[in-house]
XYZ file of C-alpha atoms in Angstrom:
721
model
C -60.354 -144.977 69.004
C -61.071 -148.327 67.419
C -58.359 -150.460 65.708
C -59.617 -153.271 63.474
C -57.421 -155.468 61.299
C -58.090 -157.884 58.439
C -61.753 -157.123 57.892
C -63.634 -154.395 56.089
C -66.027 -152.042 57.849
C -69.160 -150.701 56.156
C -69.125 -146.968 55.429
C -72.153 -144.905 56.362
C -73.528 -142.805 53.506
C -75.676 -140.637 55.750
C -74.763 -136.984 55.790
C -73.972 -136.006 59.353
C -72.612 -133.035 61.242
C -68.930 -133.359 61.859
C -69.481 -133.086 65.590
C -71.968 -135.981 65.484
C -69.568 -138.447 63.879
C -67.689 -140.495 66.479
C -63.917 -140.284 66.425
C -62.769 -143.578 64.988
C -59.684 -144.940 63.194
C -59.811 -148.237 61.337
C -56.861 -150.075 59.799
C -57.544 -153.113 57.662
C -55.764 -155.319 55.198
C -56.238 -158.538 53.291
C -54.235 -161.101 51.362
C -54.259 -159.281 47.965
C -52.917 -156.124 49.607
C -50.225 -158.111 51.358
C -49.133 -159.837 48.125
C -49.107 -156.603 46.094
C -47.074 -154.850 48.773
C -44.487 -157.634 48.877
C -44.151 -157.671 45.086
C -43.697 -153.901 44.970
C -41.158 -153.979 47.797
C -39.159 -156.636 45.957
C -39.315 -154.569 42.738
C -38.130 -151.403 44.486
C -35.194 -153.155 46.154
C -34.224 -154.845 42.873
C -34.429 -151.562 40.976
C -32.246 -149.822 43.536
C -29.618 -152.569 43.499
C -29.404 -152.564 39.707
C -29.221 -148.789 39.300
C -27.056 -147.972 42.302
C -23.856 -147.967 40.242
C -25.408 -146.262 37.212
C -26.664 -143.093 38.835
C -25.062 -140.747 41.324
C -27.118 -140.927 44.497
C -26.880 -138.160 47.076
C -26.597 -139.564 50.580
C -28.550 -136.684 52.077
C -31.596 -137.619 49.959
C -31.184 -141.386 50.152
C -32.597 -141.645 53.663
C -35.563 -139.484 52.721
C -36.314 -141.833 49.841
C -36.042 -144.894 52.102
C -38.530 -143.290 54.489
C -40.871 -142.456 51.605
C -40.640 -146.023 50.289
C -41.429 -147.399 53.734
C -44.465 -145.159 54.144
C -45.585 -145.972 50.608
C -45.533 -149.694 51.366
C -47.292 -149.089 54.668
C -50.177 -147.236 53.023
C -50.465 -149.957 50.397
C -50.502 -152.706 53.016
C -53.184 -151.157 55.196
C -56.462 -149.507 54.312
C -56.738 -146.751 56.911
C -60.068 -145.081 57.637
C -60.748 -142.380 60.210
C -63.956 -140.531 60.993
C -65.194 -137.572 62.991
C -63.335 -134.474 64.009
C -60.051 -136.344 63.877
C -60.638 -136.818 60.148
C -60.544 -133.058 59.615
C -57.340 -132.720 61.569
C -55.573 -135.642 59.891
C -56.665 -134.636 56.392
C -55.465 -131.074 56.854
C -52.173 -132.254 58.349
C -51.679 -134.617 55.394
C -52.259 -131.760 52.940
C -49.714 -129.581 54.729
C -47.227 -132.454 54.957
C -47.644 -133.014 51.226
C -46.055 -129.585 50.831
C -42.881 -130.894 52.465
C -42.722 -133.767 49.973
C -43.489 -131.345 47.133
C -40.561 -129.176 48.213
C -38.320 -132.252 48.141
C -39.593 -133.186 44.655
C -38.778 -129.747 43.262
C -35.353 -129.726 44.883
C -34.459 -133.163 43.539
C -35.279 -131.958 40.055
C -33.521 -128.623 40.625
C -30.359 -129.489 42.517
C -29.607 -132.855 44.057
C -27.042 -131.388 46.456
C -28.414 -130.400 49.820
C -27.694 -126.741 50.560
C -28.067 -125.249 54.011
C -30.568 -122.422 54.043
C -31.726 -120.018 56.687
C -34.887 -121.090 58.515
C -36.958 -118.305 56.972
C -35.853 -119.335 53.475
C -36.742 -122.978 54.180
C -40.159 -121.861 55.415
C -40.735 -119.716 52.324
C -39.796 -122.646 50.099
C -42.162 -124.939 51.968
C -45.080 -122.516 51.745
C -44.480 -121.848 48.052
C -44.480 -125.598 47.382
C -47.713 -125.974 49.385
C -49.650 -123.339 47.411
C -51.140 -125.723 44.783
C -52.421 -128.031 47.527
C -54.082 -125.196 49.432
C -55.675 -123.719 46.310
C -57.234 -127.050 45.267
C -58.404 -127.670 48.830
C -60.143 -124.282 48.878
C -61.809 -124.953 45.513
C -62.974 -128.508 46.206
C -62.921 -129.024 49.955
C -61.463 -132.481 49.339
C -58.089 -133.368 50.811
C -57.554 -136.400 48.571
C -58.052 -134.413 45.374
C -55.880 -131.624 46.769
C -52.973 -133.976 47.443
C -53.205 -135.784 44.088
C -53.755 -132.725 41.900
C -51.303 -130.522 43.797
C -48.658 -133.236 43.672
C -49.161 -133.615 39.929
C -48.739 -129.882 39.341
C -45.567 -129.857 41.426
C -44.148 -132.901 39.645
C -44.796 -131.464 36.173
C -43.297 -128.111 37.184
C -40.219 -129.831 38.578
C -39.827 -131.984 35.467
C -40.171 -128.962 33.176
C -37.603 -127.073 35.238
C -35.243 -130.045 35.108
C -35.443 -130.147 31.303
C -34.922 -126.392 31.013
C -31.876 -126.680 33.279
C -30.493 -129.375 30.974
C -31.135 -127.271 27.882
C -29.778 -123.918 29.014
C -28.372 -124.215 32.557
C -30.897 -121.744 34.004
C -34.045 -122.610 35.987
C -37.548 -122.340 34.580
C -39.178 -119.086 35.684
C -42.643 -117.728 35.092
C -41.694 -115.582 32.102
C -40.314 -118.696 30.382
C -43.830 -120.105 30.311
C -44.672 -117.314 27.873
C -41.949 -118.473 25.480
C -42.846 -122.132 25.073
C -42.603 -121.888 21.293
C -38.922 -121.011 21.433
C -38.329 -123.744 23.987
C -39.913 -126.341 21.718
C -37.805 -125.147 18.792
C -34.511 -125.631 20.603
C -35.440 -128.737 22.601
C -35.404 -130.950 19.525
C -31.609 -130.785 19.425
C -31.158 -132.022 23.003
C -31.048 -135.571 24.326
C -32.757 -136.098 27.669
C -30.956 -138.454 30.020
C -32.582 -139.979 33.071
C -30.662 -139.253 36.241
C -31.002 -140.012 39.924
C -32.859 -136.771 40.623
C -35.617 -137.686 38.173
C -35.931 -141.168 39.674
C -36.052 -139.906 43.247
C -38.619 -137.249 42.382
C -40.794 -139.752 40.522
C -40.906 -142.120 43.476
C -41.814 -139.262 45.796
C -44.587 -138.257 43.412
C -45.973 -141.807 43.444
C -45.885 -141.658 47.216
C -47.947 -138.448 47.176
C -50.499 -140.007 44.805
C -50.877 -143.095 46.986
C -51.351 -140.934 50.082
C -54.061 -139.002 48.255
C -55.818 -142.194 47.219
C -55.938 -143.634 50.727
C -57.123 -140.459 52.464
C -60.450 -141.060 54.186
C -63.154 -138.489 53.515
C -66.829 -137.975 54.233
C -67.281 -136.798 50.653
C -70.924 -135.798 51.033
C -70.437 -133.842 54.213
C -70.753 -130.127 53.489
C -69.666 -129.156 57.028
C -66.528 -131.227 56.504
C -65.683 -129.346 53.306
C -66.478 -125.962 54.816
C -64.121 -126.505 57.716
C -61.290 -127.698 55.452
C -61.807 -124.723 53.149
C -61.757 -122.333 56.091
C -58.526 -123.814 57.430
C -56.835 -123.704 54.006
C -58.064 -120.162 53.319
C -56.704 -118.932 56.650
C -53.244 -120.353 56.005
C -53.152 -119.203 52.377
C -54.359 -115.681 53.163
C -51.814 -115.223 55.939
C -48.965 -116.313 53.690
C -50.064 -114.232 50.689
C -50.448 -111.146 52.857
C -46.842 -111.474 53.952
C -45.539 -112.482 50.537
C -47.216 -109.638 48.638
C -47.022 -106.809 51.156
C -43.970 -107.904 53.107
C -40.395 -108.046 51.828
C -39.528 -111.718 51.240
C -37.260 -110.583 48.400
C -34.812 -109.439 51.072
C -33.993 -113.115 51.628
C -33.523 -113.851 47.921
C -29.890 -114.308 46.889
C -29.974 -114.014 43.111
C -26.259 -114.672 42.462
C -26.515 -118.398 43.226
C -30.134 -119.432 42.850
C -29.564 -122.917 44.220
C -29.108 -121.326 47.637
C -32.678 -120.019 47.538
C -34.483 -123.255 46.691
C -36.586 -123.639 43.557
C -40.116 -123.025 44.969
C -39.062 -119.703 46.505
C -37.088 -118.777 43.377
C -40.105 -119.406 41.140
C -42.581 -117.497 43.309
C -40.390 -114.517 44.185
C -39.699 -113.944 40.502
C -43.452 -113.755 39.898
C -43.648 -110.981 42.465
C -40.643 -109.137 41.056
C -42.093 -109.277 37.546
C -45.207 -107.434 38.671
C -43.791 -103.935 38.812
C -46.496 -101.385 39.463
C -47.182 -98.910 36.688
C -46.265 -95.344 37.772
C -49.115 -92.959 38.366
C -50.131 -90.842 35.358
C -48.046 -93.040 33.034
C -49.059 -92.488 29.399
C -47.059 -93.717 26.425
C -48.254 -90.884 24.177
C -46.886 -88.277 26.570
C -43.335 -89.639 26.413
C -42.635 -88.328 22.926
C -43.708 -84.822 23.939
C -41.047 -84.663 26.627
C -38.097 -85.714 24.543
C -37.567 -82.719 22.210
C -36.889 -80.664 25.339
C -34.813 -83.368 26.964
C -31.338 -82.460 25.837
C -28.967 -81.115 23.263
C -27.188 -82.710 20.358
C -23.922 -84.519 21.046
C -20.737 -82.490 20.849
C -19.870 -83.020 17.207
C -17.016 -80.510 17.367
C -15.184 -82.062 20.290
C -13.097 -84.309 18.076
C -9.789 -83.138 19.451
C -8.014 -80.353 21.242
C -6.171 -78.090 18.859
C -2.422 -78.291 19.241
C 0.885 -79.367 17.784
C 0.314 -83.087 18.273
C 1.569 -85.316 15.476
C -0.043 -88.362 17.064
C -1.398 -90.576 14.275
C -4.479 -91.530 16.295
C -5.294 -87.859 16.873
C -5.006 -87.099 13.175
C -7.315 -89.975 12.265
C -9.792 -88.945 14.944
C -9.828 -85.376 13.616
C -10.491 -86.796 10.162
C -13.653 -88.486 11.430
C -12.413 -92.014 12.121
C -14.530 -93.532 14.881
C -12.475 -94.697 17.871
C -12.420 -98.275 19.049
C -14.060 -98.419 22.482
C -12.699 -100.718 25.181
C -15.037 -100.906 28.167
C -13.738 -102.548 31.340
C -16.048 -103.081 34.282
C -13.440 -104.013 36.870
C -14.575 -106.378 39.611
C -14.721 -104.615 43.008
C -12.474 -101.737 41.906
C -12.645 -99.140 44.692
C -10.325 -96.377 45.850
C -10.697 -96.523 49.629
C -8.756 -93.284 50.026
C -11.995 -91.503 49.063
C -13.724 -92.916 52.158
C -11.240 -91.934 54.817
C -7.644 -91.724 55.938
C -5.338 -94.713 56.260
C -1.758 -95.480 55.315
C -0.313 -98.398 53.381
C 3.255 -99.556 52.882
C 2.978 -98.634 49.177
C 0.472 -97.093 46.777
C -2.074 -99.737 45.755
C -3.147 -97.821 42.611
C 0.034 -96.007 41.499
C -0.860 -95.908 37.816
C -4.548 -94.998 38.056
C -3.888 -92.420 40.771
C -1.565 -90.566 38.393
C -3.418 -91.114 35.110
C -3.939 -87.568 33.827
C -3.096 -87.058 30.139
C -6.042 -87.439 27.746
C -8.109 -88.641 30.673
C -11.560 -87.862 32.026
C -11.989 -89.207 35.535
C -14.510 -89.163 38.304
C -16.613 -91.342 40.568
C -19.579 -93.497 39.662
C -22.336 -94.088 42.185
C -23.760 -97.613 41.863
C -26.840 -99.240 43.387
C -25.323 -102.382 44.908
C -22.825 -103.228 47.633
C -20.725 -106.367 48.015
C -22.386 -108.106 45.063
C -25.003 -107.703 42.358
C -22.484 -107.042 39.587
C -25.118 -107.449 36.893
C -27.125 -104.495 38.244
C -24.203 -102.135 37.685
C -23.487 -103.641 34.284
C -27.114 -103.403 33.192
C -27.431 -99.816 34.412
C -24.222 -98.771 32.652
C -25.159 -100.385 29.333
C -28.797 -99.257 29.260
C -28.940 -96.071 31.332
C -31.772 -97.678 33.318
C -31.267 -97.358 37.049
C -32.469 -100.269 39.166
C -33.615 -97.870 41.882
C -37.260 -98.425 40.917
C -37.305 -102.214 40.632
C -37.818 -104.597 43.585
C -34.823 -105.426 45.763
C -32.738 -108.284 44.349
C -34.685 -108.219 41.076
C -31.910 -108.725 38.544
C -32.855 -107.326 35.113
C -30.611 -109.805 33.284
C -32.689 -112.621 34.752
C -36.141 -111.052 34.748
C -36.590 -108.298 32.205
C -34.471 -109.197 29.172
C -36.617 -111.365 26.922
C -36.199 -109.440 23.681
C -33.821 -106.946 22.101
C -33.201 -104.099 24.559
C -31.756 -100.669 23.653
C -28.331 -100.099 25.165
C -24.802 -98.933 24.437
C -24.122 -101.912 22.161
C -27.153 -101.250 19.938
C -26.326 -97.539 19.827
C -22.796 -98.308 18.638
C -23.937 -101.102 16.319
C -26.111 -98.567 14.502
C -22.997 -96.442 13.997
C -21.063 -99.256 12.346
C -19.438 -100.893 15.371
C -18.891 -104.585 16.077
C -19.767 -105.462 19.672
C -17.920 -108.178 21.602
C -18.401 -109.273 25.222
C -15.844 -110.845 27.565
C -16.406 -112.270 31.027
C -13.829 -114.802 32.242
C -16.413 -116.536 34.416
C -19.155 -119.049 33.764
C -21.233 -118.157 30.683
C -24.557 -118.505 32.497
C -23.531 -116.326 35.460
C -26.311 -113.759 35.832
C -27.817 -115.296 32.665
C -25.215 -113.463 30.549
C -25.197 -116.021 27.732
C -28.795 -115.011 27.017
C -28.695 -111.398 28.203
C -25.807 -110.479 25.903
C -27.778 -111.776 22.937
C -30.682 -109.490 23.815
C -28.237 -106.603 24.215
C -26.946 -107.023 20.662
C -23.463 -108.441 21.279
C -22.188 -110.540 18.410
C -20.158 -112.958 20.512
C -19.183 -113.777 24.078
C -15.827 -114.982 25.433
C -16.030 -116.836 28.761
C -13.834 -118.781 31.199
C -13.935 -121.665 28.740
C -11.728 -119.618 26.405
C -8.918 -119.206 28.921
C -6.111 -121.501 29.990
C -6.102 -123.307 33.312
C -2.937 -121.344 34.165
C -4.571 -117.942 33.807
C -5.988 -117.912 37.324
C -4.811 -115.164 39.644
C -5.939 -116.824 42.873
C -8.173 -119.710 43.765
C -10.780 -119.891 41.023
C -10.637 -116.458 39.387
C -8.980 -115.640 36.069
C -6.501 -112.776 36.272
C -6.959 -109.324 34.816
C -3.770 -109.909 32.838
C -5.426 -112.797 31.014
C -8.702 -110.920 30.653
C -6.909 -107.977 29.047
C -4.959 -110.336 26.790
C -8.300 -111.410 25.315
C -9.040 -107.756 24.533
C -5.737 -107.507 22.671
C -6.448 -110.708 20.761
C -9.838 -109.445 19.549
C -8.301 -106.094 18.641
C -5.470 -107.660 16.659
C -7.927 -109.817 14.698
C -10.238 -106.886 13.893
C -11.650 -106.128 10.477
C -12.546 -102.775 8.978
C -15.289 -101.896 11.470
C -14.609 -100.057 14.727
C -14.767 -102.279 17.793
C -16.766 -102.088 20.983
C -15.264 -104.586 23.440
C -17.094 -104.896 26.747
C -15.025 -106.739 29.345
C -16.333 -107.711 32.797
C -13.366 -108.844 34.893
C -13.512 -111.325 37.766
C -10.063 -111.361 39.402
C -11.041 -109.356 42.479
C -14.204 -111.252 43.313
C -14.614 -112.026 47.002
C -14.148 -113.555 49.464
C -10.658 -112.362 50.298
C -8.780 -115.038 52.147
C -6.261 -117.719 51.276
C -2.657 -117.735 50.112
C -1.470 -114.889 47.870
C 2.230 -115.246 48.646
C 2.941 -115.608 44.923
C 2.685 -111.833 44.558
C 5.925 -109.992 45.118
C 4.244 -106.754 46.151
C 2.085 -107.194 49.258
C -0.022 -104.335 50.593
C -0.200 -103.896 54.363
C -2.013 -101.308 56.479
C 0.579 -99.309 58.380
C -0.144 -99.354 62.074
C -2.913 -101.907 61.519
C -0.898 -104.809 60.135
C -2.879 -108.026 60.402
C -5.987 -106.399 61.870
C -7.886 -106.491 58.585
C -6.483 -109.393 56.530
C -9.298 -109.288 53.965
C -8.589 -105.598 53.306
C -4.871 -106.231 52.865
C -5.458 -109.109 50.456
C -7.988 -107.052 48.529
C -5.610 -104.090 48.171
C -2.851 -106.451 47.032
C -5.131 -107.705 44.265
C -6.076 -104.125 43.338
C -2.372 -103.432 42.857
C -2.292 -106.333 40.377
C -5.271 -104.807 38.589
C -3.476 -101.465 38.463
C -0.407 -103.085 36.879
C -2.496 -104.959 34.320
C -4.440 -101.791 33.487
C -1.207 -99.871 32.946
C -0.060 -102.577 30.551
C -3.361 -102.343 28.663
C -3.136 -98.547 28.407
C 0.507 -98.691 27.252
C -0.473 -101.220 24.608
C -3.169 -98.999 23.109
C -0.974 -95.932 23.536
C 1.234 -97.417 20.814
C -1.633 -98.073 18.377
C -2.123 -95.780 15.399
C -5.901 -96.095 15.237
C -7.914 -94.024 17.742
C -8.868 -95.978 20.859
C -10.848 -95.031 23.969
C -10.613 -97.090 27.155
C -13.188 -96.699 29.927
C -12.518 -98.412 33.262
C -14.893 -98.389 36.240
C -15.700 -100.470 39.313
C -18.916 -102.433 39.707
C -19.321 -102.228 43.497
C -17.483 -102.315 46.808
C -16.140 -105.668 47.971
C -17.498 -107.248 51.137
C -14.749 -106.487 53.648
C -14.654 -106.067 57.412
C -17.275 -103.538 58.564
C -14.888 -102.406 61.276
C -12.486 -101.177 58.598
C -15.111 -98.786 57.233
C -15.662 -97.449 60.739
C -11.890 -97.264 61.347
C -11.227 -94.994 58.362
C -14.320 -92.899 59.082
C -13.073 -91.682 62.432
C -14.395 -94.634 64.411
C -18.022 -93.603 63.899
C -20.362 -96.655 64.050
C -21.971 -97.315 60.692
C -25.509 -96.941 62.047
C -24.625 -93.328 62.924
C -23.254 -92.404 59.497
C -24.764 -89.476 57.640
C -26.502 -90.041 54.271
C -23.405 -88.613 52.559
C -21.148 -91.129 54.305
C -23.473 -94.026 53.522
C -23.500 -93.061 49.854
C -19.712 -93.333 49.750
C -20.029 -97.094 50.141
C -21.651 -97.080 46.707
C -18.932 -95.031 45.001
C -16.394 -96.516 42.592
C -13.836 -94.737 40.375
C -14.110 -94.333 36.613
C -11.532 -93.347 33.990
C -12.017 -92.526 30.307
C -8.628 -92.520 28.573
C -7.883 -92.060 24.874
C -4.758 -92.417 22.769
C -5.720 -89.183 20.997
C -5.999 -85.641 22.274
C -9.046 -84.802 24.377
C -9.679 -82.269 27.101
C -8.753 -83.603 30.531
C -11.301 -83.078 33.287
C -12.475 -84.185 36.739
C -16.218 -84.857 36.833
C -16.956 -85.524 40.493
C -19.652 -88.055 41.416
C -22.239 -89.233 38.867
C -24.682 -92.137 38.820
C -23.551 -95.154 36.823
C -26.573 -94.707 34.525
C -24.979 -91.504 33.198
C -21.567 -92.935 32.296
C -22.690 -94.082 28.858
C -23.936 -90.591 27.989
C -20.659 -89.060 29.185
C -18.668 -91.517 27.082
C -20.666 -90.938 23.891
C -20.731 -87.177 24.332
C -17.005 -86.850 25.003
C -16.157 -89.022 21.989
C -18.471 -87.043 19.730
C -20.648 -90.047 18.890
C -24.380 -89.921 18.290
C -26.783 -90.444 21.174
C -30.453 -91.460 21.034
C -32.906 -89.044 22.702
C -33.015 -91.116 25.894
C -29.266 -90.713 26.430
C -29.526 -86.994 25.663
C -32.228 -86.784 28.321
C -29.958 -88.534 30.821
C -27.123 -86.135 29.999
C -29.410 -83.264 31.010
C -30.825 -85.059 34.049
C -27.277 -85.640 35.298
C -26.789 -81.882 35.600
C -29.774 -81.645 37.967
C -29.496 -84.935 39.837
C -26.023 -86.485 39.625
C -27.112 -89.390 41.847
C -30.358 -91.356 41.573
C -30.318 -94.724 43.288
C -32.305 -96.942 45.640
C -30.960 -95.072 48.686
C -32.078 -91.644 47.535
C -31.233 -88.693 45.306
C -28.509 -86.046 45.323
C -29.105 -82.779 43.486
C -26.509 -80.573 41.814
C -26.020 -78.610 45.046
C -25.022 -81.737 46.957
C -28.295 -82.034 48.886
C -29.471 -85.580 49.628
C -33.129 -86.575 49.543
C -34.572 -89.880 50.657
C -38.149 -88.793 49.976
C -39.200 -87.449 46.581
C -41.797 -85.197 48.229
C -38.992 -83.212 49.871
C -37.583 -82.165 46.485
C -38.330 -78.877 44.759
C -38.867 -80.326 41.271
C -39.841 -84.000 41.663
C -41.425 -84.006 38.185
C -37.977 -84.516 36.652
C -37.631 -87.854 38.415
C -41.259 -88.698 37.672
C -40.434 -88.408 33.981
C -37.385 -90.581 34.434
C -39.505 -93.170 36.218
C -42.006 -93.158 33.337
C -39.223 -93.618 30.806
C -37.782 -96.466 32.852
C -41.134 -98.205 33.007
C -41.618 -97.815 29.270
C -38.132 -99.083 28.508
C -37.960 -101.962 31.003
C -41.466 -103.199 31.778
C -43.636 -101.992 28.912
C -41.562 -103.316 26.018
C -44.725 -104.048 24.041
C -45.414 -100.305 23.897
C -41.800 -99.154 23.997
C -41.362 -95.900 22.073
C -38.392 -97.073 20.010
C -37.664 -93.603 18.655
C -36.594 -92.576 22.151
C -34.032 -95.326 22.627
C -32.629 -96.104 19.168
C -30.817 -93.948 16.636
C -32.583 -95.694 13.754
C -35.707 -97.328 15.183
C -36.977 -98.423 11.771
C -33.877 -100.563 11.235
C -34.112 -102.419 14.528
C -34.952 -106.086 14.077
C -34.876 -108.851 16.645
C -34.026 -111.352 13.921
C -31.079 -109.240 12.778
C -29.507 -108.680 16.176
C -30.441 -111.596 18.377
C -28.696 -114.955 18.505
C -29.811 -116.847 21.616
C -27.619 -117.906 23.233
C -25.004 -115.453 22.040
C -22.180 -116.864 19.891
C -19.452 -118.513 21.953
C -16.225 -120.190 20.888
C -14.371 -123.274 22.027
C -10.807 -122.000 21.460
C -8.504 -121.313 24.391
C -6.343 -118.227 24.737
C -2.675 -119.236 25.097
C -1.390 -119.106 28.649
C 0.023 -115.734 29.628
C 2.043 -114.581 32.566
C 2.442 -111.123 34.013
C 4.711 -109.479 31.400
C 7.035 -106.632 32.156
C 5.346 -103.302 31.579
C 5.768 -102.163 28.016
C 6.141 -105.600 26.420
C 2.410 -106.064 25.694
C 3.126 -109.612 24.580
C 0.698 -112.487 24.343
C 2.779 -115.624 24.603
């Protein structure tokens, strides 16, 4: 190894074998380099001192930037040349290390806060950020070009993502690249402000470019290029094999994308977009199935004959469409259906005894402990997520145009559709998803008072239901469809809830499962608020239907599940017992006369069909098909299938008539993934009158008013203060 300073060394132009070139490292500098480096160092220090108080600098990134600055100045000061086999090793190491800097660039654009991630997630982020470098290295065999070009691609992607985050609060994903026209239309109304993340990322990008420029290469050496290409191909192939045929999506947490890191988020969404077309899928064949799919809705089920003088019943019998209040209640579960345990008081006294004019049962959902948007999407559209990749959230991936669902079905029957979620508007991309689902407006946490919080950061069900009443009382002549996604009972379940007079405890197990006891206490609050909502609409003269269902089980102590299931370890549970962890209750109540019934367990994708059929409203052919499929297979989810006899199947080949589910899978693919060839007549009542321009307002209309603060009124008062 030869170290030479302050003088240039001639470079041999002769093409040699890599093994014939002596290992040699040369470092050299001169006065111009020294002067330029000093000037740049002075400029960087001056810039930092003058902007330190303007921008918010994250301490966790500051030291990384200092290190990058130091290395940048070092590479500018010295001209480093290395030859021989060591050149291959150093060049390849520099390309791989550029991926680390690229990851940092994307994160600084994406989220300046450092978030701890599991080692496997950090590795996936690093490899995803390194992909452009490896691809260019394979194509050219030149490390310098790989570092410069790959760094440029990463920087532009990060900058584009940063701007998209400013415009809409959601990261740039691959499907957004197909909608650049819309992005350009809306971007004109935004003002871009330079922040610390942009500055940090830009300096890191300059560092990458300088590193690429100073890399030493035997540019005419074909053996040199072949070896680099082989090394890059080996690494890239190994990663792509795992990424495409493994299950990296298992590590993707779609609720808070910042936790995943932007490179991994971008790449995993590419994979989840590429859903494989089912075998024998043909669009023309779909229409042939549908005439045999189901029957017409029950047009004569308007009311039960009797002596009732209820005004709502009379109007309903006369053909007045009922207002529909849909409540997807956060983590609403009746644990008594899972096993035996005793509490000091009933945690669902009202819902347990709700009988009159009520249809009740159990919905089987596809998620546990989270993934609210999957249940919501499945309920509104009838599309199960059993056949999409794990953690692929349709609201984030598959809604890029008007999608047929309960709102569009009701809109075509004269309804006005409103959405409420007292959380952040961009949670699960709802501010965009609701627009593509045909909702006219969206009420979020910004419309509630700071005093409406039940605990910690979650707005109470009392306040959420008060918003329903407000919309109802300001209604016009059209029937209403109000879809409310509550948030009060969102986990985790710890902290102080002493403000509640009624506290649920587990008899004989007091204090053993504190999360369970806090959860059940909050469910009791939900039960009280739901009773107040039902009593309110009970007094209304116009016909009203209220449907309440849970989105998923909360994440509580696993030992509690085993405790109430006879102490059996969860890994020894039968398929039937495992399915119970995906069961939530549902209730359809009306203020007019209907036939009461218990429906047992049904998949959440069927609830819409049940609701429309029981209310005597029109259903598109797809919902009629689901109504018939429910009779054969009440449960279809990612865990398996249950037939009408209660038999569970985890493998479709074990079933007697798997063609029924094959048809469902074809319809799902056509409806979700093949929107370009979607057979609209299957999913809409009036397909010729469907227009994206008519229904879609992206983002959906939101308001800046605040609902007046409410308390927990006495039952029967129904007052909004």
